[in-house]
Coordinates of C-alpha atoms and ligand atoms in Angstrom, one line a residue:
M1 CA -31.4 184.1 -86.8
R2 CA -34.0 181.5 -85.7
G3 CA -36.5 182.7 -88.3
N4 CA -37.5 185.7 -86.2
L5 CA -36.4 188.3 -88.8
L6 CA -39.2 190.5 -90.0
S7 CA -39.9 189.8 -93.7
V8 CA -38.9 192.6 -96.1
L9 CA -42.4 192.1 -97.5
D10 CA -43.9 193.4 -94.2
F11 CA -43.1 196.9 -95.0
R12 CA -43.3 197.1 -98.8
G13 CA -45.8 199.9 -98.4
V14 CA -43.1 202.2 -97.2
G15 CA -41.8 203.1 -100.6
M16 CA -38.5 203.5 -102.3
T17 CA -37.5 206.8 -100.8
S18 CA -37.7 205.4 -97.3
Q19 CA -35.8 202.3 -98.4
R20 CA -33.0 204.6 -99.5
T21 CA -33.1 206.5 -96.3
R22 CA -32.8 203.3 -94.4
E23 CA -29.8 202.3 -96.4
R24 CA -28.2 205.6 -95.5
L25 CA -28.8 204.9 -91.8
I26 CA -27.2 201.5 -92.1
Q27 CA -24.2 203.1 -93.8
R28 CA -24.0 205.7 -91.0
L29 CA -24.0 202.9 -88.4
Q30 CA -21.2 201.2 -90.2
D31 CA -19.2 204.4 -90.5
Q32 CA -19.5 204.7 -86.7
G33 CA -18.0 201.3 -86.2
I34 CA -21.0 198.9 -86.1
T35 CA -19.8 195.7 -87.8
D36 CA -22.2 192.9 -86.7
K37 CA -24.1 192.0 -89.9
K38 CA -26.9 190.4 -88.0
V39 CA -27.5 193.6 -86.0
L40 CA -27.3 195.8 -89.1
N41 CA -29.7 193.6 -91.0
V42 CA -32.3 193.5 -88.2
I43 CA -32.1 197.4 -88.0
R44 CA -32.5 197.4 -91.8
V45 CA -35.7 195.4 -91.8
T46 CA -37.4 196.8 -88.7
P47 CA -39.7 199.7 -89.4
R48 CA -38.6 202.3 -86.9
H49 CA -41.3 204.7 -88.1
L50 CA -44.0 202.4 -86.6
F51 CA -42.6 203.1 -83.2
L52 CA -43.0 206.9 -83.4
D53 CA -45.9 209.3 -83.8
E54 CA -46.9 209.9 -87.4
A55 CA -45.8 213.6 -87.0
L56 CA -42.2 212.4 -86.5
S57 CA -42.2 209.5 -88.9
H58 CA -40.3 211.5 -91.6
R59 CA -37.4 211.6 -89.1
S60 CA -37.5 207.9 -88.2
Y61 CA -34.3 206.9 -90.0
E62 CA -32.2 209.7 -88.9
D63 CA -29.5 208.8 -86.4
T64 CA -31.1 210.7 -83.5
A65 CA -33.1 210.1 -80.4
L66 CA -36.8 211.1 -80.8
P67 CA -39.6 211.8 -78.3
I68 CA -42.2 209.1 -77.6
G69 CA -44.3 211.1 -75.1
F70 CA -44.3 211.2 -71.3
G71 CA -40.9 213.0 -71.4
Q72 CA -39.3 209.8 -72.7
T73 CA -37.2 209.1 -75.9
L74 CA -36.6 206.4 -78.3
S75 CA -32.8 206.0 -78.3
R76 CA -30.6 206.9 -81.2
P77 CA -30.2 204.0 -83.7
Y78 CA -26.4 204.1 -83.1
V79 CA -26.9 203.5 -79.4
V80 CA -29.4 200.7 -80.0
A81 CA -27.0 199.1 -82.5
L82 CA -24.0 199.5 -80.1
M83 CA -25.8 198.0 -77.1
T84 CA -27.2 195.1 -79.2
E85 CA -23.8 194.4 -80.7
I86 CA -22.2 194.3 -77.3
L87 CA -25.0 192.1 -76.0
L88 CA -24.2 189.5 -78.7
S89 CA -20.5 189.9 -78.7
L90 CA -19.7 187.1 -76.3
G91 CA -21.9 184.5 -78.1
P92 CA -25.6 183.8 -78.4
R93 CA -27.9 185.0 -75.7
K94 CA -31.1 183.1 -75.0
K95 CA -33.0 185.0 -72.4
V96 CA -32.7 188.8 -72.2
L97 CA -34.3 191.4 -69.9
E98 CA -34.8 194.9 -71.1
I99 CA -35.4 197.7 -68.5
G100 CA -37.5 200.5 -70.1
T101 CA -39.7 199.2 -72.9
G102 CA -40.6 202.7 -74.1
S103 CA -41.7 202.5 -77.7
G104 CA -40.9 198.8 -77.9
Y105 CA -38.3 199.4 -80.7
Q106 CA -35.2 198.1 -78.8
A107 CA -37.3 195.1 -77.7
A108 CA -38.3 194.4 -81.3
I109 CA -34.6 194.5 -82.4
L110 CA -33.6 192.1 -79.6
A111 CA -36.5 189.7 -80.3
Q112 CA -35.2 189.1 -83.8
L113 CA -31.7 188.1 -82.4
V114 CA -32.4 186.1 -79.2
E115 CA -34.8 183.5 -78.1
K116 CA -36.9 185.4 -75.6
V117 CA -37.1 189.0 -74.4
Y118 CA -38.6 190.2 -71.2
S119 CA -39.1 193.9 -71.0
V120 CA -40.4 196.0 -68.1
E121 CA -41.8 199.5 -68.3
R122 CA -43.0 201.8 -65.4
I123 CA -45.4 203.9 -67.5
K124 CA -48.5 201.8 -68.3
S125 CA -49.6 203.9 -71.3
L126 CA -46.2 203.5 -73.1
Q127 CA -46.3 199.8 -72.4
E128 CA -49.8 199.4 -73.9
R129 CA -48.7 201.3 -77.1
A130 CA -45.6 199.1 -77.4
R131 CA -47.8 196.0 -77.0
G132 CA -50.0 197.2 -79.9
R133 CA -47.1 197.8 -82.2
L134 CA -45.4 194.5 -81.4
A135 CA -48.6 192.6 -82.0
K136 CA -49.0 194.4 -85.4
L137 CA -45.5 193.3 -86.4
G138 CA -46.3 189.8 -85.4
I139 CA -43.4 189.6 -82.9
K140 CA -44.4 187.0 -80.3
N141 CA -41.3 186.2 -78.2
I142 CA -41.5 189.3 -76.0
R143 CA -43.1 189.4 -72.6
L144 CA -44.0 192.9 -71.5
V145 CA -44.4 193.6 -67.8
H146 CA -45.6 196.8 -66.0
S147 CA -43.1 197.0 -63.2
D148 CA -40.2 199.0 -61.7
G149 CA -37.1 197.8 -63.3
R150 CA -34.9 198.9 -60.4
T151 CA -35.5 195.5 -58.9
G152 CA -35.1 193.7 -62.3
L153 CA -37.7 191.0 -62.9
A154 CA -37.1 188.2 -60.4
E155 CA -40.0 186.1 -61.6
F156 CA -38.2 185.0 -64.8
A157 CA -34.5 185.3 -63.7
P158 CA -31.8 184.5 -64.4
Y159 CA -31.0 186.2 -67.7
N160 CA -28.2 185.7 -70.1
A161 CA -28.2 189.5 -70.7
I162 CA -29.8 192.5 -69.1
L163 CA -30.0 195.8 -71.1
S164 CA -31.1 199.0 -69.4
A165 CA -32.5 201.9 -71.5
A166 CA -32.7 204.2 -68.5
A167 CA -29.8 205.4 -66.3
P168 CA -29.6 204.9 -62.5
H169 CA -27.0 206.8 -60.5
E170 CA -25.5 203.5 -59.4
V171 CA -25.8 199.9 -60.7
P172 CA -28.8 198.3 -58.9
E173 CA -27.7 195.2 -57.0
H174 CA -30.8 193.3 -58.1
L175 CA -29.7 193.4 -61.7
L176 CA -26.4 191.8 -60.9
E177 CA -28.1 189.1 -58.9
Q178 CA -30.4 188.2 -61.8
L179 CA -27.5 187.5 -64.2
A180 CA -27.0 183.9 -65.3
P181 CA -23.4 182.5 -65.3
N182 CA -21.3 184.5 -67.8
G183 CA -24.3 186.9 -68.1
I184 CA -23.8 190.5 -69.3
L185 CA -25.3 193.7 -68.0
I186 CA -25.3 196.7 -70.3
I187 CA -26.4 199.9 -68.5
P188 CA -25.9 203.7 -68.6
V189 CA -24.9 205.0 -65.2
G190 CA -24.8 208.6 -63.9
T191 CA -26.6 211.9 -64.1
I192 CA -28.3 213.3 -67.2
D193 CA -25.2 215.4 -67.9
D194 CA -22.5 213.0 -67.0
Q195 CA -23.3 209.4 -68.0
E196 CA -21.3 206.5 -69.2
L197 CA -22.4 203.2 -70.7
R198 CA -21.1 200.3 -68.6
V199 CA -20.7 196.7 -69.6
I200 CA -20.6 194.3 -66.7
T201 CA -19.9 190.6 -67.2
R202 CA -20.4 187.9 -64.6
D203 CA -17.3 185.7 -64.4
G204 CA -18.6 182.1 -65.0
E205 CA -20.7 180.9 -62.1
S206 CA -18.8 183.0 -59.6
L207 CA -20.1 186.2 -58.1
N208 CA -17.2 188.1 -59.5
F209 CA -18.0 190.8 -62.1
R210 CA -15.8 192.6 -64.6
E211 CA -16.7 196.1 -65.5
K212 CA -15.8 198.1 -68.6
I213 CA -16.8 201.6 -69.5
V214 CA -17.6 201.9 -73.2
H215 CA -19.0 205.2 -74.1
K216 CA -20.3 208.6 -73.0
V217 CA -24.1 208.5 -73.4
R218 CA -27.3 210.4 -72.4
F219 CA -30.3 208.3 -71.4
V220 CA -33.4 209.3 -69.5
P221 CA -33.1 208.5 -65.7
L222 CA -34.2 205.3 -64.2
V223 CA -37.1 206.5 -62.1
K224 CA -38.6 205.0 -59.0
G225 CA -42.2 203.6 -58.8
L226 CA -45.0 203.0 -61.3
S227 CA -47.2 205.4 -63.3
N228 CA -50.3 205.1 -65.5
Ligands
LIG301 N1 -36.0 201.0 -75.1 C1 -36.8 202.1 -75.3 C2 -36.2 203.4 -74.8 C3 -37.2 204.1 -73.9 S1 -36.5 205.4 -72.9 C4 -37.2 202.2 -76.8 O1 -36.7 201.5 -77.6 O2 -38.1 203.1 -77.1 C5 -36.4 204.5 -71.4 C6 -37.7 204.0 -70.8 O3 -37.4 203.6 -69.4 C7 -38.8 205.0 -70.6 O4 -39.9 204.6 -71.3 C8 -39.1 205.1 -69.1 O5 -40.4 205.3 -68.8 C9 -38.5 203.8 -68.7 N2 -38.2 203.7 -67.2 C10 -37.6 204.6 -66.5 N3 -37.4 204.2 -65.2 C11 -37.9 202.9 -65.2 C12 -38.1 201.9 -64.2 N4 -37.7 202.1 -62.9 N5 -38.6 200.8 -64.5 C13 -39.1 200.5 -65.7 N6 -39.0 201.4 -66.7 C14 -38.4 202.6 -66.5

């Protein structure tokens, strides 16, 4: 766990009702097949309500995607849990790249389970808000970058894992190129109505990749270019 886990004391103010609601969410994730205790525990201690507008905070621990502004959404907890569980399934991952910081929630989950997270976002305002939240939570092992994730983030490559929270129509070559030996790319691919979550692993140091389709999903599209 590397001592990154948020302390239970950090959200004592939330109250007992919310604590119960959180346990219900954890139970729901387990019912849907999430078994990695580390992942479940990190979701249990991470205050999802801090990543949403106050008007939505009463729904924070429901297993649904919720809007974060600019037409974007914070993914459903089950999908966050599933992607994180897959990311860790082949052993520890040191350096991870996330495409699509959004609210910063998925990055906060990852940061408690790996050594270092790089996360890129194309919408500057979302990135700034995420930065504020992560600072408030005292999470320090995330580097946020305002850039177009379709080209990955060459500056800090290679990565042991890359996780995309936005869906391209086809897997961007750059992401494959930036995988370390035995690296793993977890990415939704397709149109808004017909998308699948793909898990692509690099075979050792070779340039061979194995691909597996895991799940039908619905992510926002991976969009070209930057915005404020
Ligand atoms: N991981 C986020 C989910 C946000 S939704 C969370 O936990 O809240 C996906 C995000 O991807 C959106 O914020 C969207 O603006 C961003 N995005 C879409 N296309 C992108 C691109 N080409 N480069 C970087 N970010 C992108």
